[in-house]
Tab-separated table of C-alpha atoms in Angstrom:
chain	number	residue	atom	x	y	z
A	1	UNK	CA	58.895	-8.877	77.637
A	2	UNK	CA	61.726	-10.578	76.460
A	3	UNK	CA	61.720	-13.449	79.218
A	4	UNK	CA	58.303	-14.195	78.835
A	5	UNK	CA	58.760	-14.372	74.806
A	6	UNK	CA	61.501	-17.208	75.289
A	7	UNK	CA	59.721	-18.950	78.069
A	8	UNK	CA	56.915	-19.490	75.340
A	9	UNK	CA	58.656	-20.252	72.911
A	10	UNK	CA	60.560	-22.730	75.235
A	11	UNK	CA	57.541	-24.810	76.124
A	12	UNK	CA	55.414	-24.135	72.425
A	13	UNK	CA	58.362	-25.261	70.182
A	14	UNK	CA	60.715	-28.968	70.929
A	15	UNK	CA	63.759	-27.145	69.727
A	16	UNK	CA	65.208	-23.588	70.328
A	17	UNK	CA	67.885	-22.749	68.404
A	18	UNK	CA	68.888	-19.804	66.000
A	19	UNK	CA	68.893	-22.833	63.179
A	20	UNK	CA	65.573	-23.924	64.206
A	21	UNK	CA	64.130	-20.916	64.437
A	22	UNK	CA	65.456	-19.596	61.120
A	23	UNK	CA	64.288	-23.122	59.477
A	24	UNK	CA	60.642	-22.468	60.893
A	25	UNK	CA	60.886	-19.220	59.713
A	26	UNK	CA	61.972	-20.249	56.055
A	27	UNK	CA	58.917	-22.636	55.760
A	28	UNK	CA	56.348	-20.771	57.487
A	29	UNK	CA	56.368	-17.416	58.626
A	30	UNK	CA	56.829	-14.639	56.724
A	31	UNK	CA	60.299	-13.033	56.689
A	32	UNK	CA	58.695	-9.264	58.263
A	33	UNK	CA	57.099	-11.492	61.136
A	34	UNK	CA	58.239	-9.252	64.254
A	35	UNK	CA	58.128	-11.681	66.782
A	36	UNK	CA	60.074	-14.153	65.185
A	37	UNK	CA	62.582	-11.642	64.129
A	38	UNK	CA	62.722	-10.092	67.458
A	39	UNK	CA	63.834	-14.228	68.840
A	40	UNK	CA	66.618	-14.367	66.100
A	41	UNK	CA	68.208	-11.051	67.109
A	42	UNK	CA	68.066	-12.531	70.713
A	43	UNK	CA	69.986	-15.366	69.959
A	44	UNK	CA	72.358	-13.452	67.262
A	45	UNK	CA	73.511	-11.814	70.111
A	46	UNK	CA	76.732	-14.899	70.973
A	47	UNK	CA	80.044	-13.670	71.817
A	48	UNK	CA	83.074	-12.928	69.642
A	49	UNK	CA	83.878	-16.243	67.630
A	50	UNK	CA	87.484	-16.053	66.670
A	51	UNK	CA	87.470	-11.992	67.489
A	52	UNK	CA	84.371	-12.097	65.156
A	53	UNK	CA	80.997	-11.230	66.062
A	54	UNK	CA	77.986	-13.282	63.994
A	55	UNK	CA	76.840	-10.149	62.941
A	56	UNK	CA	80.249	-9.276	61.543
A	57	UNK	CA	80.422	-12.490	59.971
A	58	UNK	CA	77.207	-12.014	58.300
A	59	UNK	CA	78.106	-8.756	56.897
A	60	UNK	CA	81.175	-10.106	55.484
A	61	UNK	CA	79.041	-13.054	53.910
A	62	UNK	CA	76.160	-10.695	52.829
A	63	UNK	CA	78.756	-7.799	51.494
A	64	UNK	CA	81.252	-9.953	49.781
A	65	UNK	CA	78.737	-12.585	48.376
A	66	UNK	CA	75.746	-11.061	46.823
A	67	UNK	CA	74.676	-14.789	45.595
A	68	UNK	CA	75.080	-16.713	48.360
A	69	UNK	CA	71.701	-16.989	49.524
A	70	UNK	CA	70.841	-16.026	53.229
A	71	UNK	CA	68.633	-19.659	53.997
A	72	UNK	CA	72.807	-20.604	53.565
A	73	UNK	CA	74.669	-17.815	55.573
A	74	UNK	CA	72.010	-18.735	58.643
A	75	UNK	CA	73.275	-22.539	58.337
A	76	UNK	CA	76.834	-21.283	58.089
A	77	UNK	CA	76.497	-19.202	60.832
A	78	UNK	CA	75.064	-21.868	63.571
A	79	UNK	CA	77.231	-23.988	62.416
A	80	UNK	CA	80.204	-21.651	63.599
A	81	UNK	CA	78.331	-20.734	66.730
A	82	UNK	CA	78.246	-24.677	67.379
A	83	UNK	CA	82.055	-25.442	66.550
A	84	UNK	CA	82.749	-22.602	68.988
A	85	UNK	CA	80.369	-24.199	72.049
A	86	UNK	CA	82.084	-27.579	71.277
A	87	UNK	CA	85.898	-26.254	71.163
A	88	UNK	CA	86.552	-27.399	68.035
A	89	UNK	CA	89.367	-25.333	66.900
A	90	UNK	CA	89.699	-24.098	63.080
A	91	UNK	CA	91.661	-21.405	61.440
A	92	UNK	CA	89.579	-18.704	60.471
A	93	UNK	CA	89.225	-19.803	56.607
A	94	UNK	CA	86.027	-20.686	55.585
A	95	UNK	CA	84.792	-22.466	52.213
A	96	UNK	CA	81.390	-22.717	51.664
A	97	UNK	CA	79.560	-24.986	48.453
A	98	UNK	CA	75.612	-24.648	48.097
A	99	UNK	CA	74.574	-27.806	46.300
A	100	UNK	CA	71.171	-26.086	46.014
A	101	UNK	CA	72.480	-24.679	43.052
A	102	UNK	CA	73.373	-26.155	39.596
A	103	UNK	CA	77.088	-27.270	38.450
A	104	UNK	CA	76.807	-25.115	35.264
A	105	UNK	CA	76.649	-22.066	38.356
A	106	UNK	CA	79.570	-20.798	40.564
A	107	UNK	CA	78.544	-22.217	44.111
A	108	UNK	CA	81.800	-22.434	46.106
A	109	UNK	CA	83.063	-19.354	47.921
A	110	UNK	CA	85.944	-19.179	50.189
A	111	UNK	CA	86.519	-16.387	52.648
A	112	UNK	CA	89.276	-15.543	54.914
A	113	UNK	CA	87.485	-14.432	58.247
A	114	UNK	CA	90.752	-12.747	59.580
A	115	UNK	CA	90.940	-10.052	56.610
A	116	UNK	CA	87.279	-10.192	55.812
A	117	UNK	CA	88.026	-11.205	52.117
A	118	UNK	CA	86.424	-13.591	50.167
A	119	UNK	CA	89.271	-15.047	48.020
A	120	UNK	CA	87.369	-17.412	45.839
A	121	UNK	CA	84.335	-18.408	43.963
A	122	UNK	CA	84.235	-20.774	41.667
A	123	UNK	CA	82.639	-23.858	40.490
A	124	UNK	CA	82.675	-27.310	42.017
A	125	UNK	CA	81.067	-30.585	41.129
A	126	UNK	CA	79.280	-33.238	42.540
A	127	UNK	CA	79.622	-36.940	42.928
A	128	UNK	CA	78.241	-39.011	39.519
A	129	UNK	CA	75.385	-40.574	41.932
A	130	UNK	CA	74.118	-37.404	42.699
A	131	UNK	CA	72.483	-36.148	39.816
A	132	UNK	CA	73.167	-34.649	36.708
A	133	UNK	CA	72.766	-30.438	36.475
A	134	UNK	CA	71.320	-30.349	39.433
A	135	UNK	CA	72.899	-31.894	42.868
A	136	UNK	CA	70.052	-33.954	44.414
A	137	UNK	CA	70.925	-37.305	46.168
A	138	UNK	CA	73.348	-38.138	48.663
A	139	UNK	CA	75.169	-40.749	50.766
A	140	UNK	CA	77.374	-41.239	53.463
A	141	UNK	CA	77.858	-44.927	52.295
A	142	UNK	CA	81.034	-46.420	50.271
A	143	UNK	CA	81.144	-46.860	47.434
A	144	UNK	CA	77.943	-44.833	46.362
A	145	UNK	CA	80.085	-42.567	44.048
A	146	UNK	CA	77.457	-39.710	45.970
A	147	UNK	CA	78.418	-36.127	47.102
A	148	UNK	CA	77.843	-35.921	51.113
A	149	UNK	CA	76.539	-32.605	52.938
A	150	UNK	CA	77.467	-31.479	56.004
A	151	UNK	CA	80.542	-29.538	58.045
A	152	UNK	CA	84.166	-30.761	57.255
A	153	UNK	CA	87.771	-29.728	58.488
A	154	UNK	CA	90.664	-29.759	56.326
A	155	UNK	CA	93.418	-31.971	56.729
A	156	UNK	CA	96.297	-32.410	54.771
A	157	UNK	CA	97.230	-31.885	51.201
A	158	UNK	CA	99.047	-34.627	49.188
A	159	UNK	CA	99.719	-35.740	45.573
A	160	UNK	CA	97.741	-39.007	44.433
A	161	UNK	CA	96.303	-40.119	41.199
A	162	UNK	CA	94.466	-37.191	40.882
A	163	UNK	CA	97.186	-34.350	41.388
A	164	UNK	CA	97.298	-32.429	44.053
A	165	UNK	CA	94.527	-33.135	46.655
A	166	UNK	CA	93.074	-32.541	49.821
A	167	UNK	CA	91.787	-35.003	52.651
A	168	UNK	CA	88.683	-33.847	54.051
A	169	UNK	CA	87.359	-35.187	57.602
A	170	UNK	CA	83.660	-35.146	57.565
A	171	UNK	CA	82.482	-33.955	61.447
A	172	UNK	CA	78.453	-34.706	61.023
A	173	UNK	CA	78.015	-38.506	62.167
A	174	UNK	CA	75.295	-39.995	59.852
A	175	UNK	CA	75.942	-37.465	56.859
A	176	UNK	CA	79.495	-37.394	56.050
A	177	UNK	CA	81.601	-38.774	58.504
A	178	UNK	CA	82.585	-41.838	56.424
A	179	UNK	CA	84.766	-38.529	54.196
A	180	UNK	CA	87.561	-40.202	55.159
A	181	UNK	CA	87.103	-43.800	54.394
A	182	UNK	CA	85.284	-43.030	51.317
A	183	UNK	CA	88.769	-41.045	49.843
A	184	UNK	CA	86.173	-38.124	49.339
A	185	UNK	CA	88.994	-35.385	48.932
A	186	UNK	CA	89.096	-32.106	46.942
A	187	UNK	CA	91.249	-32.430	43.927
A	188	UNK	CA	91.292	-31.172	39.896
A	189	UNK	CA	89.103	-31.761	37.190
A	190	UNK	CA	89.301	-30.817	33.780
A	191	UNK	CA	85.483	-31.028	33.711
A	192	UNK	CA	84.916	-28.300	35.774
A	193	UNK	CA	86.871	-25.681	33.704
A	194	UNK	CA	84.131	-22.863	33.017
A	195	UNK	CA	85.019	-23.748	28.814
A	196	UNK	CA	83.976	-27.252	29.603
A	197	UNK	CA	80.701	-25.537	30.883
A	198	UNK	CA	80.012	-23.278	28.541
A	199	UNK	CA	79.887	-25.904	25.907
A	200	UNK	CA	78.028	-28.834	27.577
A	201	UNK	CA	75.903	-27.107	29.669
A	202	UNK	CA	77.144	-28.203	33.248
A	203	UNK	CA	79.749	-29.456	35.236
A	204	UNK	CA	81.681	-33.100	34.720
A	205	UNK	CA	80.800	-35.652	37.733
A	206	UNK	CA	83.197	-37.031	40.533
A	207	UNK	CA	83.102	-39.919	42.063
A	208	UNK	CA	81.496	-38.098	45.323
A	209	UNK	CA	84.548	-35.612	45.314
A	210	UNK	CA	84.646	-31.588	45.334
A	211	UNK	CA	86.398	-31.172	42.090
A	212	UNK	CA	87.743	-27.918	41.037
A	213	UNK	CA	88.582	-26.312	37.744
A	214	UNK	CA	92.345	-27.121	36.926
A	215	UNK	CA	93.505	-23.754	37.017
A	216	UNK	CA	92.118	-22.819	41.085
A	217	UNK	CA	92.788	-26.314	42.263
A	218	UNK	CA	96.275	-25.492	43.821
A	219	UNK	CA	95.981	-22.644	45.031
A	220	UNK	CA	92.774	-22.824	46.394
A	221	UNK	CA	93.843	-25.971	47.911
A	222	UNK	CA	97.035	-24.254	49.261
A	223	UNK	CA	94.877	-22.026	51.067
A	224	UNK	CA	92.035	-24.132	52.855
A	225	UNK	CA	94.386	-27.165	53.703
A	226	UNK	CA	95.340	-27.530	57.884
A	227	UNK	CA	92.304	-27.140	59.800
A	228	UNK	CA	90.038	-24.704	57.986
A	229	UNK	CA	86.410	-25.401	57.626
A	230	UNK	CA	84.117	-26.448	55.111
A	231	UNK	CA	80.155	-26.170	55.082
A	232	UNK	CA	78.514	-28.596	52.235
A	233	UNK	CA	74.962	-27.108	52.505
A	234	UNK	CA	71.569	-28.679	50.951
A	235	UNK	CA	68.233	-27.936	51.979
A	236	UNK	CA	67.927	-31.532	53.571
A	237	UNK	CA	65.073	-31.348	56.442
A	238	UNK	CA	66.957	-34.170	58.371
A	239	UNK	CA	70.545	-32.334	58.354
A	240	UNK	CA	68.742	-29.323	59.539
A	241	UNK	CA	67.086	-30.934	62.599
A	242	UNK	CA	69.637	-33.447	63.508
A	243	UNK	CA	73.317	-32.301	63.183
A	244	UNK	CA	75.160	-30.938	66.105
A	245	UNK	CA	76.311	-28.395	64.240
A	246	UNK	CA	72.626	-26.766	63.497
A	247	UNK	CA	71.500	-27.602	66.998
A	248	UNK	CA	74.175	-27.135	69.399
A	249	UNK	CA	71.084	-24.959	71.802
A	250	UNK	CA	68.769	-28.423	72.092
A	251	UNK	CA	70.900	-31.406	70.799
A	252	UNK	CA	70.027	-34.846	72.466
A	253	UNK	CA	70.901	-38.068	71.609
A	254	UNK	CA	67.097	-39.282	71.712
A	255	UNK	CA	66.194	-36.634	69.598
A	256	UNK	CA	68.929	-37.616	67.542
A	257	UNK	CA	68.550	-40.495	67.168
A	258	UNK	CA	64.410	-40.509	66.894
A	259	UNK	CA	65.399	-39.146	63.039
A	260	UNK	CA	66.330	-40.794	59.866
A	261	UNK	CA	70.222	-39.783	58.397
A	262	UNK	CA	69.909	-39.011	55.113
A	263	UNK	CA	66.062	-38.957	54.074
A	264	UNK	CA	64.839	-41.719	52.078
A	265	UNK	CA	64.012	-39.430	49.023
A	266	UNK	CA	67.586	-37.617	49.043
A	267	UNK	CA	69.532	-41.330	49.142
A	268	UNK	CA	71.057	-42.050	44.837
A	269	UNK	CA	68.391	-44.762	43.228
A	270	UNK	CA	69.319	-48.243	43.998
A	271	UNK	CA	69.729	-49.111	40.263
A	272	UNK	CA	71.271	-47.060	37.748
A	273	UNK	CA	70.425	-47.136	34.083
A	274	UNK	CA	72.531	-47.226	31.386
A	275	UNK	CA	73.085	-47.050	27.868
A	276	UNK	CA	74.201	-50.091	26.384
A	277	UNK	CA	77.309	-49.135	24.121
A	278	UNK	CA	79.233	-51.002	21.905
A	279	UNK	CA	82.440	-53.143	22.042
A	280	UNK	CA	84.718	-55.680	20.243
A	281	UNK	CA	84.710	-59.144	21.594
A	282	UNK	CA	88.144	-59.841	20.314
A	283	UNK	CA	88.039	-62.594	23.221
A	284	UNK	CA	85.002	-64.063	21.603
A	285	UNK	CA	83.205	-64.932	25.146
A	286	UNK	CA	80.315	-62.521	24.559
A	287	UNK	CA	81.007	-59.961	27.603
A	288	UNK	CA	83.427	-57.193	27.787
A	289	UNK	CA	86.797	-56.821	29.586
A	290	UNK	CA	89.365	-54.889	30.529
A	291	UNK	CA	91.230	-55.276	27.481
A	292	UNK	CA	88.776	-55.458	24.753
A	293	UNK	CA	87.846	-51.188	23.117
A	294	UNK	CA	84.435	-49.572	23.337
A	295	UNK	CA	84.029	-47.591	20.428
A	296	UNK	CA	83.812	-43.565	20.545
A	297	UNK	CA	83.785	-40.365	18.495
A	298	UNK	CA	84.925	-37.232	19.035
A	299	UNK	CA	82.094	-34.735	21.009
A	300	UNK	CA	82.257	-32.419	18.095
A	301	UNK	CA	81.374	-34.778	15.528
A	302	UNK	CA	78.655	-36.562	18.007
A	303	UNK	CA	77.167	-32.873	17.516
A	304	UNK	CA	77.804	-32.391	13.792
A	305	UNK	CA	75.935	-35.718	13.424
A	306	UNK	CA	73.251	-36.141	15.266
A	307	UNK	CA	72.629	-32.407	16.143
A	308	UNK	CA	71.977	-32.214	19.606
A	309	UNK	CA	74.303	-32.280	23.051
A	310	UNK	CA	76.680	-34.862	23.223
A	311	UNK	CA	75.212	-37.133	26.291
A	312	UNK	CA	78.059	-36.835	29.244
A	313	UNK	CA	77.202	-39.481	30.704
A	314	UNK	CA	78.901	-41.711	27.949
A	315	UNK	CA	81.697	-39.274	27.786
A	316	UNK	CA	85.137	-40.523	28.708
A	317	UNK	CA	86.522	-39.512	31.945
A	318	UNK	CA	89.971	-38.755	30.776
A	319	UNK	CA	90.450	-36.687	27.228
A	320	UNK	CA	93.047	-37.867	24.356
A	321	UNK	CA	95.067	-35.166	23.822
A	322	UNK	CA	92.833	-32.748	24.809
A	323	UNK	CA	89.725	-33.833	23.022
A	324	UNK	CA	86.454	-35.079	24.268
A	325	UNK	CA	85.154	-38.419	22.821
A	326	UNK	CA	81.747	-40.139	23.413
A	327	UNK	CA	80.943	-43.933	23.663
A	328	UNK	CA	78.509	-45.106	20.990
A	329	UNK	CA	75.163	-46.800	21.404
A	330	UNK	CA	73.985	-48.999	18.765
A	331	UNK	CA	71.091	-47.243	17.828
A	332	UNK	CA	73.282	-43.855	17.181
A	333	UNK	CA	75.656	-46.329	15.042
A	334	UNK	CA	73.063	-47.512	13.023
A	335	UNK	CA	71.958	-44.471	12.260
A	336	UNK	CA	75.299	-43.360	11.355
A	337	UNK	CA	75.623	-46.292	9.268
A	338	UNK	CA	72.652	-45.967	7.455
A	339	UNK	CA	72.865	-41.612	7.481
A	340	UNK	CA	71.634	-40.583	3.560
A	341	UNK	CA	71.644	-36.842	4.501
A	342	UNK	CA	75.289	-37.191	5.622
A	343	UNK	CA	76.819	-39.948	4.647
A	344	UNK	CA	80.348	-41.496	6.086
A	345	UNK	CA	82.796	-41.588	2.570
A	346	UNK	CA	84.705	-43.867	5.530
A	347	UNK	CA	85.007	-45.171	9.069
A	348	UNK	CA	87.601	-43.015	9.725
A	349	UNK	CA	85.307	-41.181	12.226
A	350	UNK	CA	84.763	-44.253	14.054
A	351	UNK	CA	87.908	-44.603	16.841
A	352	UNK	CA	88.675	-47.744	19.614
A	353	UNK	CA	89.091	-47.200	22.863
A	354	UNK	CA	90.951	-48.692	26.256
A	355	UNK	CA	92.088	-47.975	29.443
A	356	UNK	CA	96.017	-47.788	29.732
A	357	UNK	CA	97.016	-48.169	33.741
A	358	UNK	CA	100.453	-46.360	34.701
A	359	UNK	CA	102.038	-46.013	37.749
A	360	UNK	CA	102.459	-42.066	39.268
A	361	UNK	CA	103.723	-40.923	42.491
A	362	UNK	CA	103.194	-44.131	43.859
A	363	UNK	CA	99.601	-44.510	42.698
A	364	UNK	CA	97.872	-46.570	39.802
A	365	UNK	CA	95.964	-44.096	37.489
A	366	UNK	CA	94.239	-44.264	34.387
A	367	UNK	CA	94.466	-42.860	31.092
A	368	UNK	CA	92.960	-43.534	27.746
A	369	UNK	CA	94.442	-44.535	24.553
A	370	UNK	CA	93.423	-45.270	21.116
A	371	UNK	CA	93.902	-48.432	19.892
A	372	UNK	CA	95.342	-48.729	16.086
A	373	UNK	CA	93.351	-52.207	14.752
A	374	UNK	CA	93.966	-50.597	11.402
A	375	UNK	CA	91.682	-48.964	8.683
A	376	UNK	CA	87.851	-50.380	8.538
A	377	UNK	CA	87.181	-51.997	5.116
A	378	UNK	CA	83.367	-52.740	5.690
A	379	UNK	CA	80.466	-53.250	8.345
A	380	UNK	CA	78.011	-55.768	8.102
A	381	UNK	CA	74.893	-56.971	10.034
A	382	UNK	CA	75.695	-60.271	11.694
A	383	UNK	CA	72.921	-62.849	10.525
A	384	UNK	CA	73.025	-65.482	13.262
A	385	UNK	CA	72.904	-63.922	16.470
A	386	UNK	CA	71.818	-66.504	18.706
A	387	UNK	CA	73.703	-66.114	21.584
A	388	UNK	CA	72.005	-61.936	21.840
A	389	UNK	CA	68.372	-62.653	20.261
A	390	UNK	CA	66.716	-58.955	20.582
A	391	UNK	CA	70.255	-57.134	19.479
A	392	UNK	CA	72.114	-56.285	16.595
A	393	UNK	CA	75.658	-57.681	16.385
A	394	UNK	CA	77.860	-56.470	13.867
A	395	UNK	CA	80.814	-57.830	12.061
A	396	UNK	CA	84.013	-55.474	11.198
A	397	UNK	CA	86.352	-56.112	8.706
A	398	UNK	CA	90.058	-54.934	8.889
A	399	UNK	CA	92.947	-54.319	6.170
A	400	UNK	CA	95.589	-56.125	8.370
A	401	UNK	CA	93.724	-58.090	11.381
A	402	UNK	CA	90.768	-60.817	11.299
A	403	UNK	CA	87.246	-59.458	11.166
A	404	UNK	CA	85.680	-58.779	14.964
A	405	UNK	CA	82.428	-59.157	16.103
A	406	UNK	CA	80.532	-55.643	17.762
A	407	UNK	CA	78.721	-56.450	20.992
A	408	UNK	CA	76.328	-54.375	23.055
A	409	UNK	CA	77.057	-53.610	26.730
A	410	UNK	CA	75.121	-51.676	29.915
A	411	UNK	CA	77.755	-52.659	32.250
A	412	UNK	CA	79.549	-50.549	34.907
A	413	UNK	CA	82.729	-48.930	33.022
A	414	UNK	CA	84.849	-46.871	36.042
A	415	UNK	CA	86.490	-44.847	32.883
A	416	UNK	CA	83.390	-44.120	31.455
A	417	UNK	CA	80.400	-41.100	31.938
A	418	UNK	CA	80.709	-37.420	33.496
C-alpha cells in the first residue's frame, strides 16, 4: 500500500518533499485528510538529527511553544532535515523569528535542542523597509534597509556602533545570502523594549537588522553566537518552493532557477513617502544639511497636543536623555501656532535638533543633541516666498542670534523615523 501511495504521488505531484507536501496541505487539503497525513508520517520518519528524532523535535517545539504556529515548526523542521542531508554542521541551538506576526507580539523563540529548553522568547523587529506593525516586504539587496527571510548560522559576536552584536551568514542564495555584505547583524534596540511597545503600539524599525530589547540582547546573543542556527520564516510561496533548505528531497537547479527570488509583491515599494518636516536654513541655500536642526517635540506633548499616537516614523532614532522626541510637519506647527483651545504662553515646547558624530570602539556612531539658539521671541509667516511657491516659510526671531528662516523638507534623514 505504501509503495504504490508514493509511486503516485511521485509521478502526480513535481515535488516530493515533507515541505511540499505540508505546503499543499496548508493551502488545500484539509488538515484530517488521511492520505495526505498518512505521506507526512512516511517522510517524518528521518533518522536521529543531532541524537534528535523530528518527532522529538516537534514535541519540544509544540510543548515548549504553545504560539509558535505549526505552518512554522513544519518549515523549521525540513529545514533541519536539509542541513543534516547537506552536512552542514550547527550546534544544537536553535532561534526561530515568525515575521508572520506583528512587532507589538513576541515572535522570536530560542531553544536549546540538547536540554530540550526553550530559553527565550521575546520580541524582535524588522528592517524600516519592511513595513510598519506588520512585517511584509523584503530584500536581499543593499542598501534596501529590508528584513530578509530565510536560514542563517551564527558567526561571531563583536562590539560596533551598536553595542554588542552578532554577524549573521545568510545560507539561502537569492533570499538572504547578501546577510553578510549588507552588515545585517543582531544587536540592541531601545525600541524594542516591551515599555516602548506598550505605549506606541509596536516595535521601533532597523535598518534590516534583528534588534532585540536592551535588556536580552547580551545574553541572548551570548548564547546563539558560534554556529547555531537561525530560521527567519514568512509565508513567502517562492522561499517555500525554491530554497534548499525546504526542498532538500527534489531540489534542481532548473527548477530553481525556473522561479522568481523574492516575489514581486513581497519586494519594499520603489519610492518611499515622506513627511516633509521642518528645518532652519541657517546656510540660507534653501536645502537641508548635516549641520542645520530639524525641529521636534517631545512624544508626550505630540500626544497632549494633537491627541492621537505620536507618528514613529518621524521619531528620532536615538532618545535625549531618555526621552522620545518627534520631528514636526508644517501643518502640525501651524496648528500649534494657531491652537485657541490650547494655546502655547511660549515656544519653549518647540526644541532644535542635530546629529552629533563620536567615535566608539573604533566605530563612528550617532547621537542626538539639542541645539541651544536661545529663547524664541516671535514666529511670523514669511511674505515673499518665491523660491518655495505652494509652502509656508516661516521666519524665527531669537533673543541673542539673527532671525532664521523655517524650511520644509521630505528628504532621506538616516537619524530620523522608527
Amino acid at each position: 500500500m505504501r509503495k504504490s501511495l508514493l509511486l503516485l504521488l511521485a509521478v502526480t505531484f513535481p515535488c516530493f518533499s515533507l515541505t511540499s507536501l505540508q505546503f499543499l496541505k496548508e493551502r488545500t487539503t484539509p488538515a484530517e485528510e488521511p492520505v495526505l497525513s498518512e505521506v507526512i508520517s512516511i517522510i517524518n520518519n528521518q533518522p536521529p538529527i543531532n541524537g534528535h528524532t523530528l518527532q522529538s523535535i516537534h514535541a519540544l517545539l509544540r510543548q515548549q511553544s504553545p504560539h509558535l504556529s505549526e505552518a512554522v515548526i513544519n518549515k523549521v523542521l525540513t529545514t533541519l532535515k536539509c542541513l543534516d542531508t547537506y552536512h552542514i554542521e550547527h550546534n544544537p541551538v536553535l532561534t526561530i523569528i515568525d515575521y508572520s506576526l506583528p512587532s507589538s507580539e513576541k515572535r522570536l523563540w530560542v531553544f536549546d535542542l540538547s536540554t530540550n529548553q526553550l530559553l527565550f522568547h521575546t520580541y524582535v523587529s524588522h528592517g524600516i523597509r519592511s513595513g510598519t506593525l506588520l512585517t511584509q516586504y523584503f530584500s536581499n539587496q543593499y542598501d534596501s534597509k529590508a528584513s530578509s527571510i530565510g536560514v542563517y548560522k551564527t558567526e561571531q559576536a563583536y562590539y560596533g556602533r551598536e553595542g554588542l552584536s552578532l554577524r549573521l551568514a545568510g545560507l539561502d542564495q537569492g533570499f538572504n545570502d547578501n546577510a553578510i555584505g549588507r552588515y545585517l547583524v543582531m544587536h540592541s534596540g531601545w525600541y524594542v523594549d516591551e515599555n516602548f511597545i506598550k505605549k506606541y503600539g509596536r516595535a521601533g524599525r532597523s535598518w534590516g537588522c534583528p534588534a532585540l530589547p536592551m535588556q536580552l540582547a547580551k545574553p541572548i546573543i551570548d548564547t546563539i553566537k558560534d554556529n547555531s542556527l537561525m530560521v527567519i520564516y514568512y509565508p513567502s510561496d517562492n522561499w517555500f518552493l525554491k530554497s534548499k533548505f525546504l526542498n532538500c528531497d527534489n531540489f534542481s537547479p532548473v527548477r530553481r532557477s525556473a522561479i522568481q527570488t523574492v516575489e514581486e509583491n513581497l519586494l519594499p515599494p520603489k519610492h518611499e513617502t515622506r513627511d516633509g518636516i521642518l528645518f532652519l536654513d541657517l546656510n540660507k541655500n534653501n536645502q537641508r544639511e548635516e549641520n542645520e536642526p530639524i525641529v521636534v517635540i517631545t512624544a508626550d506633548n505630540y500626544l497632549r497636543f494633537f491627541h492621537r499616537p505620536p507618528p514613529l516614523d518621524r521619531m528620532l532614532r536615538r532618545q535625549i536623555d531618555k526621552i522620545e522626541y518627534i520631528a514636526l510637519s508644517q501643518d502640525e506647527f501651524i496648528t500649534l501656532l494657531g491652537n485657541t483651545q490650547e494655546p502655547l504662553s511660549d515656544f519653549s515646547h518647540f526644541y532644535f535638533v542635530i546629529p552629533e558624530v563620536k567615535r566608539l570602539r573604533g566605530y563612528y556612531i550617532t547621537e542626538m543633541k539639542l541645539m541651544n539658539l536661545g529663547k524664541i521671541k516671535a514666529i511670523s509667516k514669511r511674505d515673499d516666498n518665491g523660491e518655495n511657491p505652494g509652502t509656508d516659510d516661516y521666519l524665527i526671531s531669537f533673543d541673542s542670534r539673527p532671525t532664521a528662516t523655517l524650511k520644509t523638507t521630505a528628504h532621506f534623514i538616516r537619524w530620523l523615523g522608527l
